[in-house]
Tab-separated table of C-alpha atoms and ligand atoms in Angstrom:
chain	number	residue	atom	x	y	z
A	855	UNK	CA	4.885	-5.995	-27.116
A	856	UNK	CA	1.791	-4.295	-28.401
A	857	UNK	CA	2.363	-5.806	-31.807
A	858	UNK	CA	2.071	-9.253	-30.344
A	859	UNK	CA	-1.303	-8.465	-28.915
A	860	UNK	CA	-2.763	-7.067	-32.080
A	861	UNK	CA	-1.606	-9.932	-34.186
A	862	UNK	CA	-2.552	-9.510	-37.808
A	863	UNK	CA	-2.669	-13.169	-38.665
A	864	UNK	CA	0.692	-13.323	-40.448
A	865	UNK	CA	2.471	-14.397	-37.336
A	866	UNK	CA	-0.522	-15.881	-35.643
A	867	UNK	CA	-1.454	-14.947	-32.093
A	868	UNK	CA	-0.905	-18.567	-31.185
A	869	UNK	CA	2.845	-17.993	-31.217
A	870	UNK	CA	2.505	-16.661	-27.714
A	871	UNK	CA	1.316	-18.505	-24.686
A	872	UNK	CA	2.701	-21.968	-25.374
A	873	UNK	CA	0.681	-25.112	-24.794
A	874	UNK	CA	-0.557	-27.161	-27.705
A	875	UNK	CA	-0.230	-24.197	-30.033
A	876	UNK	CA	3.486	-23.838	-29.576
A	877	UNK	CA	4.247	-27.486	-30.127
A	878	UNK	CA	3.252	-27.201	-33.785
A	879	UNK	CA	4.817	-24.931	-36.334
A	880	UNK	CA	2.977	-21.647	-36.436
A	881	UNK	CA	4.275	-20.502	-39.787
A	882	UNK	CA	1.564	-19.914	-42.385
A	883	UNK	CA	3.488	-21.901	-44.972
A	884	UNK	CA	2.797	-25.078	-43.090
A	885	UNK	CA	-0.913	-24.667	-43.694
A	886	UNK	CA	-0.399	-26.113	-47.124
A	887	UNK	CA	1.120	-29.378	-45.932
A	888	UNK	CA	-1.453	-32.095	-46.479
A	889	UNK	CA	-0.330	-34.456	-43.715
A	890	UNK	CA	-0.247	-32.024	-40.808
A	891	UNK	CA	-1.727	-33.264	-37.589
A	892	UNK	CA	-4.920	-31.956	-36.121
A	893	UNK	CA	-4.342	-29.816	-33.066
A	894	UNK	CA	-7.012	-29.277	-30.482
A	895	UNK	CA	-7.158	-25.726	-29.128
A	896	UNK	CA	-5.319	-25.421	-25.823
A	897	UNK	CA	-8.181	-24.222	-23.642
A	898	UNK	CA	-5.808	-22.835	-21.029
A	899	UNK	CA	-4.883	-20.147	-23.589
A	900	UNK	CA	-8.315	-18.554	-23.416
A	901	UNK	CA	-8.215	-18.679	-19.624
A	902	UNK	CA	-4.860	-16.872	-19.615
A	903	UNK	CA	-6.485	-13.848	-21.315
A	904	UNK	CA	-3.329	-13.371	-23.378
A	905	UNK	CA	-5.074	-10.798	-25.612
A	906	UNK	CA	-4.506	-8.358	-22.727
A	907	UNK	CA	-0.801	-8.421	-23.531
A	908	UNK	CA	2.023	-9.654	-21.355
A	909	UNK	CA	2.589	-6.366	-19.560
A	910	UNK	CA	0.496	-7.340	-16.552
A	911	UNK	CA	2.401	-7.574	-13.282
A	912	UNK	CA	1.256	-9.384	-10.171
A	913	UNK	CA	0.197	-7.338	-7.202
A	914	UNK	CA	1.133	-8.801	-3.863
A	915	UNK	CA	-0.896	-9.054	-0.692
A	916	UNK	CA	-4.292	-10.594	-0.190
A	917	UNK	CA	-7.219	-9.578	1.961
A	918	UNK	CA	-8.903	-12.234	4.044
A	919	UNK	CA	-12.525	-11.319	4.596
A	920	UNK	CA	-15.187	-13.113	6.577
A	921	UNK	CA	-18.960	-13.119	6.439
A	922	UNK	CA	-20.294	-9.953	8.021
A	923	UNK	CA	-17.274	-7.864	7.026
A	924	UNK	CA	-18.377	-4.313	6.306
A	925	UNK	CA	-16.468	-1.772	4.373
A	926	UNK	CA	-16.441	0.981	1.798
A	927	UNK	CA	-15.277	-0.127	-1.645
A	928	UNK	CA	-15.448	1.396	-5.122
A	929	UNK	CA	-18.263	-0.259	-7.081
A	930	UNK	CA	-19.307	-0.266	-10.720
A	931	UNK	CA	-22.360	-1.704	-12.480
A	932	UNK	CA	-22.139	-5.062	-14.230
A	933	UNK	CA	-24.830	-6.477	-16.508
A	934	UNK	CA	-25.336	-9.707	-14.610
A	935	UNK	CA	-24.416	-11.757	-11.583
A	936	UNK	CA	-20.722	-12.680	-11.354
A	937	UNK	CA	-20.127	-15.601	-8.987
A	938	UNK	CA	-17.152	-15.917	-6.623
A	939	UNK	CA	-14.316	-17.816	-8.280
A	940	UNK	CA	-14.791	-16.211	-11.711
A	941	UNK	CA	-11.917	-14.289	-13.282
A	942	UNK	CA	-12.786	-10.713	-14.209
A	943	UNK	CA	-10.433	-9.136	-16.771
A	944	UNK	CA	-11.046	-5.416	-17.150
A	945	UNK	CA	-9.832	-2.572	-19.302
A	946	UNK	CA	-10.673	0.872	-17.935
A	947	UNK	CA	-10.215	3.657	-20.456
A	948	UNK	CA	-11.889	6.309	-18.320
A	949	UNK	CA	-9.358	8.417	-16.368
A	950	UNK	CA	-11.645	8.726	-13.328
A	951	UNK	CA	-12.258	4.967	-13.130
A	952	UNK	CA	-8.569	4.282	-13.687
A	953	UNK	CA	-7.619	6.634	-10.827
A	954	UNK	CA	-10.192	5.067	-8.487
A	955	UNK	CA	-9.016	1.521	-9.201
A	956	UNK	CA	-5.336	2.491	-8.828
A	957	UNK	CA	-6.122	3.942	-5.396
A	958	UNK	CA	-7.905	0.699	-4.516
A	959	UNK	CA	-4.895	-1.341	-5.680
A	960	UNK	CA	-2.631	0.634	-3.342
A	961	UNK	CA	-5.014	-0.259	-0.539
A	962	UNK	CA	-6.871	-3.543	-0.122
A	963	UNK	CA	-7.135	-4.224	-3.915
A	964	UNK	CA	-10.884	-4.640	-3.585
A	965	UNK	CA	-13.686	-3.322	-5.725
A	966	UNK	CA	-17.276	-4.400	-6.256
A	967	UNK	CA	-19.348	-5.336	-9.295
A	968	UNK	CA	-22.997	-4.465	-8.767
A	969	UNK	CA	-25.525	-6.969	-9.993
A	970	UNK	CA	-28.660	-5.589	-11.668
A	971	UNK	CA	-32.137	-6.919	-10.838
A	972	UNK	CA	-33.818	-9.407	-13.169
A	973	UNK	CA	-34.932	-6.656	-15.549
A	974	UNK	CA	-31.298	-5.618	-15.948
A	975	UNK	CA	-32.162	-1.957	-15.380
A	976	UNK	CA	-32.278	-1.472	-11.597
A	977	UNK	CA	-29.782	-2.051	-8.802
A	978	UNK	CA	-30.568	-5.360	-7.068
A	979	UNK	CA	-28.606	-4.512	-3.938
A	980	UNK	CA	-26.363	-7.532	-4.486
A	981	UNK	CA	-22.875	-7.571	-5.863
A	982	UNK	CA	-19.591	-9.391	-5.798
A	983	UNK	CA	-16.292	-8.261	-4.285
A	984	UNK	CA	-13.342	-8.671	-6.633
A	985	UNK	CA	-9.680	-8.676	-5.735
A	986	UNK	CA	-7.150	-7.376	-8.270
A	987	UNK	CA	-4.223	-9.757	-8.756
A	988	UNK	CA	-2.539	-8.488	-11.922
A	989	UNK	CA	-2.366	-4.935	-13.217
A	990	UNK	CA	-0.855	-2.906	-16.003
A	991	UNK	CA	-1.305	0.833	-16.169
A	992	UNK	CA	-1.252	2.900	-19.307
A	993	UNK	CA	-0.426	-0.037	-21.555
A	994	UNK	CA	3.258	0.752	-21.104
A	995	UNK	CA	4.502	-2.626	-20.058
A	996	UNK	CA	5.449	-3.955	-16.664
A	997	UNK	CA	7.233	-0.804	-15.668
A	998	UNK	CA	4.142	1.249	-16.348
A	999	UNK	CA	2.110	-1.092	-14.192
A	1000	UNK	CA	4.591	-0.786	-11.392
A	1001	UNK	CA	4.672	2.962	-11.563
A	1002	UNK	CA	0.926	3.160	-11.783
A	1003	UNK	CA	0.549	0.814	-8.846
A	1004	UNK	CA	2.656	3.169	-6.772
A	1005	UNK	CA	0.479	6.040	-7.903
A	1006	UNK	CA	3.368	8.277	-8.888
A	1007	UNK	CA	1.492	9.537	-11.906
A	1008	UNK	CA	-2.145	8.981	-12.632
A	1009	UNK	CA	-2.644	6.554	-15.523
A	1010	UNK	CA	-5.384	7.175	-18.054
A	1011	UNK	CA	-5.860	3.556	-18.999
A	1012	UNK	CA	-5.674	0.552	-16.709
A	1013	UNK	CA	-6.048	-3.062	-17.620
A	1014	UNK	CA	-6.113	-5.607	-14.864
A	1015	UNK	CA	-7.300	-9.029	-13.864
A	1016	UNK	CA	-9.319	-9.609	-10.732
A	1017	UNK	CA	-10.937	-12.583	-9.117
A	1018	UNK	CA	-14.462	-12.476	-7.730
A	1019	UNK	CA	-14.204	-13.517	-4.081
A	1020	UNK	CA	-17.269	-12.742	-1.957
A	1021	UNK	CA	-20.941	-11.996	-2.468
A	1022	UNK	CA	-22.069	-8.799	-0.786
A	1023	UNK	CA	-25.165	-6.806	-0.010
A	1024	UNK	CA	-25.126	-3.021	-0.364
A	1025	UNK	CA	-25.836	-1.140	2.841
A	1026	UNK	CA	-27.634	2.195	3.197
A	1027	UNK	CA	-29.431	1.777	-0.116
A	1028	UNK	CA	-32.267	4.243	-0.786
A	1029	UNK	CA	-35.784	2.871	-0.288
A	1030	UNK	CA	-36.807	3.681	-3.872
A	1031	UNK	CA	-35.412	1.716	-6.799
A	1032	UNK	CA	-32.119	2.966	-8.221
A	1033	UNK	CA	-31.344	2.657	-11.966
A	1034	UNK	CA	-28.173	0.610	-12.536
A	1035	UNK	CA	-26.717	3.256	-14.878
A	1036	UNK	CA	-26.190	5.489	-11.821
A	1037	UNK	CA	-23.188	3.208	-11.214
A	1038	UNK	CA	-21.799	3.215	-14.745
A	1039	UNK	CA	-18.693	4.919	-13.282
A	1040	UNK	CA	-16.695	3.717	-10.296
A	1041	UNK	CA	-18.119	5.159	-7.090
A	1042	UNK	CA	-17.890	4.289	-3.378
A	1043	UNK	CA	-20.473	2.116	-1.641
A	1044	UNK	CA	-20.868	0.594	1.800
A	1045	UNK	CA	-21.135	-3.188	1.551
A	1046	UNK	CA	-21.463	-6.208	3.840
A	1047	UNK	CA	-20.077	-9.631	2.919
A	1048	UNK	CA	-22.796	-12.308	2.881
A	1049	UNK	CA	-22.386	-15.647	4.673
A	1050	UNK	CA	-21.814	-18.907	2.805
A	1051	UNK	CA	-23.620	-21.612	4.735
A	1052	UNK	CA	-22.029	-25.065	4.577
A	1053	UNK	CA	-24.053	-27.916	6.003
A	1054	UNK	CA	-22.345	-31.000	7.251
A	1055	UNK	CA	-23.720	-34.488	6.698
A	1056	UNK	CA	-26.875	-34.699	8.916
A	1057	UNK	CA	-26.240	-38.423	9.405
A	1058	UNK	CA	-22.862	-37.780	10.966
A	1059	UNK	CA	-24.031	-37.734	14.630
A	1060	UNK	CA	-25.874	-41.045	14.097
A	1061	UNK	CA	-23.172	-42.951	12.305
A	1062	UNK	CA	-21.050	-45.717	13.735
A	1063	UNK	CA	-17.450	-44.596	13.755
A	1064	UNK	CA	-16.249	-48.210	13.731
A	1065	UNK	CA	-17.593	-48.596	10.164
A	1066	UNK	CA	-15.887	-45.455	8.868
A	1067	UNK	CA	-13.055	-47.408	7.268
A	1068	UNK	CA	-15.572	-49.095	4.943
A	1069	UNK	CA	-17.401	-45.955	3.933
A	1070	UNK	CA	-15.225	-44.716	1.138
A	1071	UNK	CA	-14.968	-48.115	-0.470
A	1072	UNK	CA	-17.818	-48.693	-2.898
A	1073	UNK	CA	-21.036	-46.845	-3.586
A	1074	UNK	CA	-23.433	-49.823	-2.977
A	1075	UNK	CA	-21.786	-50.630	0.344
A	1076	UNK	CA	-21.777	-46.978	1.284
A	1077	UNK	CA	-25.521	-46.774	0.633
A	1078	UNK	CA	-26.158	-49.802	2.864
A	1079	UNK	CA	-24.122	-48.247	5.656
A	1080	UNK	CA	-26.063	-45.024	5.286
A	1081	UNK	CA	-29.366	-46.862	5.586
A	1082	UNK	CA	-28.039	-48.525	8.762
A	1083	UNK	CA	-27.121	-45.093	10.114
A	1084	UNK	CA	-30.560	-43.733	9.234
A	1085	UNK	CA	-32.312	-46.688	10.925
A	1086	UNK	CA	-31.390	-45.360	14.353
A	1087	UNK	CA	-32.859	-41.914	13.624
A	1088	UNK	CA	-36.550	-40.886	13.358
A	1089	UNK	CA	-36.203	-40.170	9.621
A	1090	UNK	CA	-35.989	-42.518	6.628
A	1091	UNK	CA	-32.902	-42.483	4.401
A	1092	UNK	CA	-34.534	-40.551	1.547
A	1093	UNK	CA	-34.822	-37.527	3.830
A	1094	UNK	CA	-31.067	-37.631	4.389
A	1095	UNK	CA	-30.526	-38.154	0.677
A	1096	UNK	CA	-31.985	-34.692	0.111
A	1097	UNK	CA	-28.994	-33.346	2.023
A	1098	UNK	CA	-26.522	-35.711	0.391
A	1099	UNK	CA	-24.046	-33.386	-1.211
A	1100	UNK	CA	-22.132	-36.165	-3.021
A	1101	UNK	CA	-25.262	-37.270	-4.872
A	1102	UNK	CA	-25.776	-33.747	-6.215
A	1103	UNK	CA	-22.125	-33.429	-7.120
A	1104	UNK	CA	-22.384	-36.607	-9.188
A	1105	UNK	CA	-25.393	-35.274	-11.143
A	1106	UNK	CA	-23.516	-32.030	-11.821
A	1107	UNK	CA	-20.345	-33.897	-12.787
A	1108	UNK	CA	-22.239	-36.150	-15.213
A	1109	UNK	CA	-23.879	-33.139	-16.811
A	1110	UNK	CA	-20.629	-31.223	-17.394
A	1111	UNK	CA	-18.801	-34.335	-18.580
A	1112	UNK	CA	-20.743	-34.014	-21.850
A	1113	UNK	CA	-19.167	-30.554	-22.274
A	1114	UNK	CA	-15.664	-31.927	-21.694
A	1115	UNK	CA	-15.395	-30.160	-18.360
A	1116	UNK	CA	-13.680	-32.608	-16.051
A	1117	UNK	CA	-12.300	-30.498	-13.229
A	1118	UNK	CA	-15.374	-30.039	-11.103
A	1119	UNK	CA	-14.693	-28.426	-7.696
A	1120	UNK	CA	-14.892	-30.732	-4.669
A	1121	UNK	CA	-16.096	-28.413	-1.973
A	1122	UNK	CA	-19.835	-27.607	-1.801
A	1123	UNK	CA	-19.656	-23.786	-1.842
A	1124	UNK	CA	-17.120	-23.619	-4.695
A	1125	UNK	CA	-19.070	-26.268	-6.598
A	1126	UNK	CA	-22.311	-24.323	-6.262
A	1127	UNK	CA	-20.646	-21.141	-7.588
A	1128	UNK	CA	-18.789	-22.945	-10.365
A	1129	UNK	CA	-21.998	-24.640	-11.527
A	1130	UNK	CA	-23.896	-21.344	-11.503
A	1131	UNK	CA	-21.118	-19.771	-13.595
A	1132	UNK	CA	-21.249	-22.536	-16.170
A	1133	UNK	CA	-24.976	-23.030	-16.632
A	1134	UNK	CA	-26.736	-21.087	-19.378
A	1135	UNK	CA	-29.348	-19.334	-17.276
A	1136	UNK	CA	-31.738	-16.427	-17.480
A	1137	UNK	CA	-30.872	-13.282	-15.514
A	1138	UNK	CA	-33.698	-14.146	-13.120
A	1139	UNK	CA	-32.366	-17.654	-12.374
A	1140	UNK	CA	-28.818	-16.372	-11.983
A	1141	UNK	CA	-29.910	-13.728	-9.508
A	1142	UNK	CA	-31.946	-16.313	-7.585
A	1143	UNK	CA	-28.862	-18.544	-7.303
A	1144	UNK	CA	-26.736	-15.563	-6.331
A	1145	UNK	CA	-29.033	-14.428	-3.532
A	1146	UNK	CA	-29.037	-17.828	-1.777
A	1147	UNK	CA	-26.760	-18.078	1.296
A	1148	UNK	CA	-26.910	-21.870	1.582
A	1149	UNK	CA	-24.645	-23.810	-0.783
A	1150	UNK	CA	-26.783	-26.938	-0.528
A	1151	UNK	CA	-29.932	-25.066	-1.492
A	1152	UNK	CA	-28.048	-23.480	-4.391
A	1153	UNK	CA	-26.958	-26.940	-5.551
A	1154	UNK	CA	-30.553	-28.190	-5.324
A	1155	UNK	CA	-31.711	-25.317	-7.506
A	1156	UNK	CA	-28.921	-26.031	-9.988
A	1157	UNK	CA	-29.734	-29.746	-10.233
A	1158	UNK	CA	-33.324	-28.748	-10.994
A	1159	UNK	CA	-32.137	-26.285	-13.672
A	1160	UNK	CA	-29.890	-28.955	-15.216
A	1161	UNK	CA	-32.911	-31.241	-15.652
A	1162	UNK	CA	-34.628	-28.522	-17.689
A	1163	UNK	CA	-33.652	-28.727	-21.346
A	1164	UNK	CA	-33.438	-25.348	-22.934
A	1165	UNK	CA	-32.555	-23.426	-26.043
A	1166	UNK	CA	-30.792	-20.063	-26.186
A	1167	UNK	CA	-32.841	-17.375	-27.891
A	1168	UNK	CA	-32.186	-13.842	-29.067
A	1169	UNK	CA	-33.190	-11.667	-26.127
A	1170	UNK	CA	-34.683	-9.028	-28.462
A	1171	UNK	CA	-36.973	-11.157	-30.625
A	1172	UNK	CA	-36.837	-14.641	-28.975
A	1173	UNK	CA	-35.802	-16.468	-32.153
A	1174	UNK	CA	-33.764	-19.625	-31.419
A	1175	UNK	CA	-30.009	-19.028	-31.733
A	1176	UNK	CA	-28.408	-22.085	-30.151
A	1177	UNK	CA	-29.158	-25.224	-28.177
A	1178	UNK	CA	-27.815	-26.061	-24.779
A	1179	UNK	CA	-26.474	-29.431	-25.943
A	1180	UNK	CA	-24.074	-27.586	-28.251
A	1181	UNK	CA	-22.421	-25.680	-25.420
A	1182	UNK	CA	-18.796	-26.741	-24.994
A	1183	UNK	CA	-15.718	-25.512	-23.176
A	1184	UNK	CA	-13.204	-23.344	-25.048
A	1185	UNK	CA	-11.610	-22.116	-21.840
A	1186	UNK	CA	-10.324	-24.039	-18.844
A	1187	UNK	CA	-12.399	-21.590	-16.796
A	1188	UNK	CA	-15.510	-23.296	-18.138
A	1189	UNK	CA	-18.095	-23.000	-20.884
A	1190	UNK	CA	-18.638	-19.426	-19.862
A	1191	UNK	CA	-15.937	-16.824	-19.301
A	1192	UNK	CA	-15.633	-13.138	-18.618
A	1193	UNK	CA	-13.614	-11.088	-21.088
A	1194	UNK	CA	-12.645	-7.456	-21.055
A	1195	UNK	CA	-15.170	-4.637	-21.020
A	1196	UNK	CA	-17.434	-6.758	-18.830
A	1197	UNK	CA	-18.413	-9.064	-21.681
A	1198	UNK	CA	-19.210	-12.600	-20.702
A	1199	UNK	CA	-19.759	-15.224	-23.323
A	1200	UNK	CA	-20.856	-18.820	-23.565
A	1201	UNK	CA	-19.192	-20.947	-26.269
A	1202	UNK	CA	-21.358	-23.008	-28.649
A	1203	UNK	CA	-20.192	-25.425	-31.318
A	1204	UNK	CA	-22.959	-24.272	-33.653
A	1205	UNK	CA	-25.615	-21.616	-33.875
A	1206	UNK	CA	-28.646	-21.036	-36.064
A	1207	UNK	CA	-30.442	-17.925	-37.326
A	1208	UNK	CA	-27.340	-15.778	-37.234
A	1209	UNK	CA	-25.871	-13.432	-39.812
A	1210	UNK	CA	-22.278	-12.242	-39.853
A	1211	UNK	CA	-21.445	-8.558	-39.973
A	1212	UNK	CA	-18.165	-7.039	-41.094
A	1213	UNK	CA	-14.838	-8.639	-41.941
A	1214	UNK	CA	-13.134	-11.198	-39.713
A	1215	UNK	CA	-10.402	-9.787	-37.470
A	1216	UNK	CA	-7.677	-11.342	-35.345
A	1217	UNK	CA	-7.059	-8.203	-33.288
A	1218	UNK	CA	-7.313	-8.794	-29.533
A	1219	UNK	CA	-8.881	-12.171	-30.155
A	1220	UNK	CA	-9.959	-13.794	-26.911
A	1221	UNK	CA	-9.014	-17.136	-28.436
A	1222	UNK	CA	-5.453	-17.010	-29.822
A	1223	UNK	CA	-5.373	-18.565	-33.295
A	1224	UNK	CA	-8.933	-17.570	-34.107
A	1225	UNK	CA	-10.386	-14.585	-35.933
A	1226	UNK	CA	-13.672	-13.100	-34.787
A	1227	UNK	CA	-16.619	-11.792	-36.782
A	1228	UNK	CA	-19.638	-10.049	-35.271
A	1229	UNK	CA	-22.726	-12.290	-35.343
A	1230	UNK	CA	-26.188	-10.752	-35.505
A	1231	UNK	CA	-29.605	-12.303	-35.013
A	1232	UNK	CA	-30.878	-12.946	-38.547
A	1233	UNK	CA	-34.435	-12.073	-37.534
A	1234	UNK	CA	-33.958	-8.697	-35.837
A	1235	UNK	CA	-30.271	-7.895	-36.540
A	1236	UNK	CA	-29.519	-7.520	-32.831
A	1237	UNK	CA	-25.950	-8.342	-31.843
A	1238	UNK	CA	-25.829	-11.795	-30.229
A	1239	UNK	CA	-22.107	-12.583	-30.194
A	1240	UNK	CA	-19.211	-13.511	-32.427
A	1241	UNK	CA	-18.212	-16.331	-34.701
A	1242	UNK	CA	-14.626	-17.501	-34.231
A	1243	UNK	CA	-12.782	-19.142	-37.141
A	1244	UNK	CA	-9.470	-20.955	-36.846
A	1245	UNK	CA	-6.588	-19.297	-38.698
A	1246	UNK	CA	-4.891	-22.605	-39.334
A	1247	UNK	CA	-6.505	-25.549	-41.026
A	1248	UNK	CA	-5.322	-28.095	-38.490
A	1249	UNK	CA	-6.656	-26.254	-35.444
A	1250	UNK	CA	-9.703	-27.857	-33.843
A	1251	UNK	CA	-12.441	-26.788	-33.554
A	1252	UNK	CA	-12.344	-24.998	-36.913
A	1253	UNK	CA	-15.241	-22.792	-35.974
A	1254	UNK	CA	-17.404	-21.957	-32.982
A	1255	UNK	CA	-19.640	-19.247	-31.647
A	1256	UNK	CA	-19.202	-17.089	-28.575
A	1257	UNK	CA	-22.611	-15.820	-27.555
A	1258	UNK	CA	-22.948	-12.848	-25.217
A	1259	UNK	CA	-24.648	-14.076	-22.112
A	1260	UNK	CA	-26.833	-10.982	-21.805
A	1261	UNK	CA	-27.852	-10.966	-25.489
A	1262	UNK	CA	-29.217	-14.512	-25.495
A	1263	UNK	CA	-31.822	-15.791	-23.064
A	1264	UNK	CA	-32.440	-19.429	-22.253
A	1265	UNK	CA	-35.973	-20.639	-22.857
A	1266	UNK	CA	-37.462	-23.953	-21.906
A	1267	UNK	CA	-37.530	-26.316	-24.884
A	1268	UNK	CA	-41.110	-27.504	-24.529
A	1269	UNK	CA	-43.567	-24.576	-24.424
A	1270	UNK	CA	-43.545	-21.799	-27.039
A	1271	UNK	CA	-42.045	-18.477	-26.039
A	1272	UNK	CA	-44.483	-16.329	-24.074
A	1273	UNK	CA	-45.167	-12.966	-25.726
A	1274	UNK	CA	-42.939	-10.296	-24.271
A	1275	UNK	CA	-44.718	-7.605	-22.259
A	1276	UNK	CA	-44.929	-4.214	-23.999
A	1277	UNK	CA	-42.561	-2.562	-21.511
A	1278	UNK	CA	-39.852	-5.139	-22.216
A	1279	UNK	CA	-40.249	-4.611	-25.959
A	1280	UNK	CA	-39.612	-0.892	-25.849
A	1281	UNK	CA	-36.637	-1.501	-23.594
A	1282	UNK	CA	-35.209	-4.126	-25.939
A	1283	UNK	CA	-35.509	-1.695	-28.844
A	1284	UNK	CA	-33.414	0.775	-26.882
A	1285	UNK	CA	-30.952	-1.937	-25.965
A	1286	UNK	CA	-30.531	-2.976	-29.584
A	1287	UNK	CA	-29.027	0.374	-30.556
A	1288	UNK	CA	-26.812	0.324	-27.480
A	1289	UNK	CA	-25.616	-3.171	-28.404
A	1290	UNK	CA	-24.375	-2.156	-31.820
A	1291	UNK	CA	-22.397	0.636	-30.182
A	1292	UNK	CA	-21.051	-1.798	-27.593
A	1293	UNK	CA	-20.029	-4.444	-30.114
A	1294	UNK	CA	-17.850	-1.839	-31.802
A	1295	UNK	CA	-16.377	-0.847	-28.439
A	1296	UNK	CA	-15.666	-4.344	-27.179
A	1297	UNK	CA	-12.805	-4.944	-29.516
A	1298	UNK	CA	-11.664	-1.348	-29.770
A	1299	UNK	CA	-7.933	-1.184	-29.005
A	1300	UNK	CA	-6.931	0.819	-25.934
A	1301	UNK	CA	-6.716	4.552	-26.582
A	1302	UNK	CA	-2.990	4.829	-26.099
A	1303	UNK	CA	-1.991	1.550	-27.663
A	1304	UNK	CA	-0.991	2.931	-31.047
A	1305	UNK	CA	0.961	5.888	-29.717
A	1306	UNK	CA	3.227	3.755	-27.597
A	1307	UNK	CA	4.438	1.311	-30.215
B	1620	ZN	ZN1	-33.458	-11.325	-32.712
């Protein structure tokens, strides 16, 4: 099974997983046929995280938590805000972390990802609860996962998938600021689940129920009915429009339509989280959206952010790397996805000012059928992401970039980049060295992978 994961390109990782990839012939010989049909990449493949292997087994049982729930959960630092609804695939190669998460899986299956403050260096006090739903221990296949889940022998390596479910606030935090690296290993923390405020339509008490049958019909008629409803209240219609959730949803839907993202959540809270996950935002804006309890306010902030055109720049030297209009979806999870080792990337059809480093590799590719090559900022040689190239000529797109969300920073298109403060510069220099180390780690195969095959 391990061989399938670390596909070497002869067989093509696209043999697994099905979808559009399977419908065509995957044999390399077919690449030479001149009349082969173009095949769009099946974006559900990336969302299935098949590079993690097929040894993951489902864990049963779900916890139902409500706002105000307090509890002690193992937490670990993340490099940014993860919003509820996002999938979090993780590979823990540290024995301590693996033991902690296996204990959690035997219990309520919950752990927390701590969100850093806007500088990325201190604990913000916010985080997201994640619930494990698939696990494999020790990279030994389904049986290993089962055994590990029962805790009969402590695994050294655990890979698992979790789903972010609730925002939380840490309790009993020290008054002074705490560096985020204090939580680089799993450790317990007391947390409280934050409320998600849903506002109903403020015109509802004023509206005539007898006209309800007409309301869903057509937008112009609906607007006239709303103005009739508003006429009997002290406020004009535009005040109610501010709270009109459907209007905001339409703006968001129109915006993501250009990125071929059609399945926009219906419900206000899920929509506000989904939008936050899929917008290319600075750490500061993401944290601001995360900290808000009111879904409607979050949506307002997002609509405002959508109106702001921006470019993505290298976070070390601020040179332009990509433009927001080139963002597109390579995963059914959205234009942005979390991958193992807490890497989250945004996919771009093209990038500028990048230089490739090292040879292309298909090992553990997040996008089956594509090889990856490390992409550096051409100006300062900081790692910004990866370029993915199709292994077959008929696969579309042939090439795209996956940019690390925390290595590129959005900047407003209009004004020139403000000079970075001296403190940030020295920090970014430190980060640059750490990044090179991380980029090597990200794709490193699990420690025990080779021994088992
Ligand atoms: Zn740079």
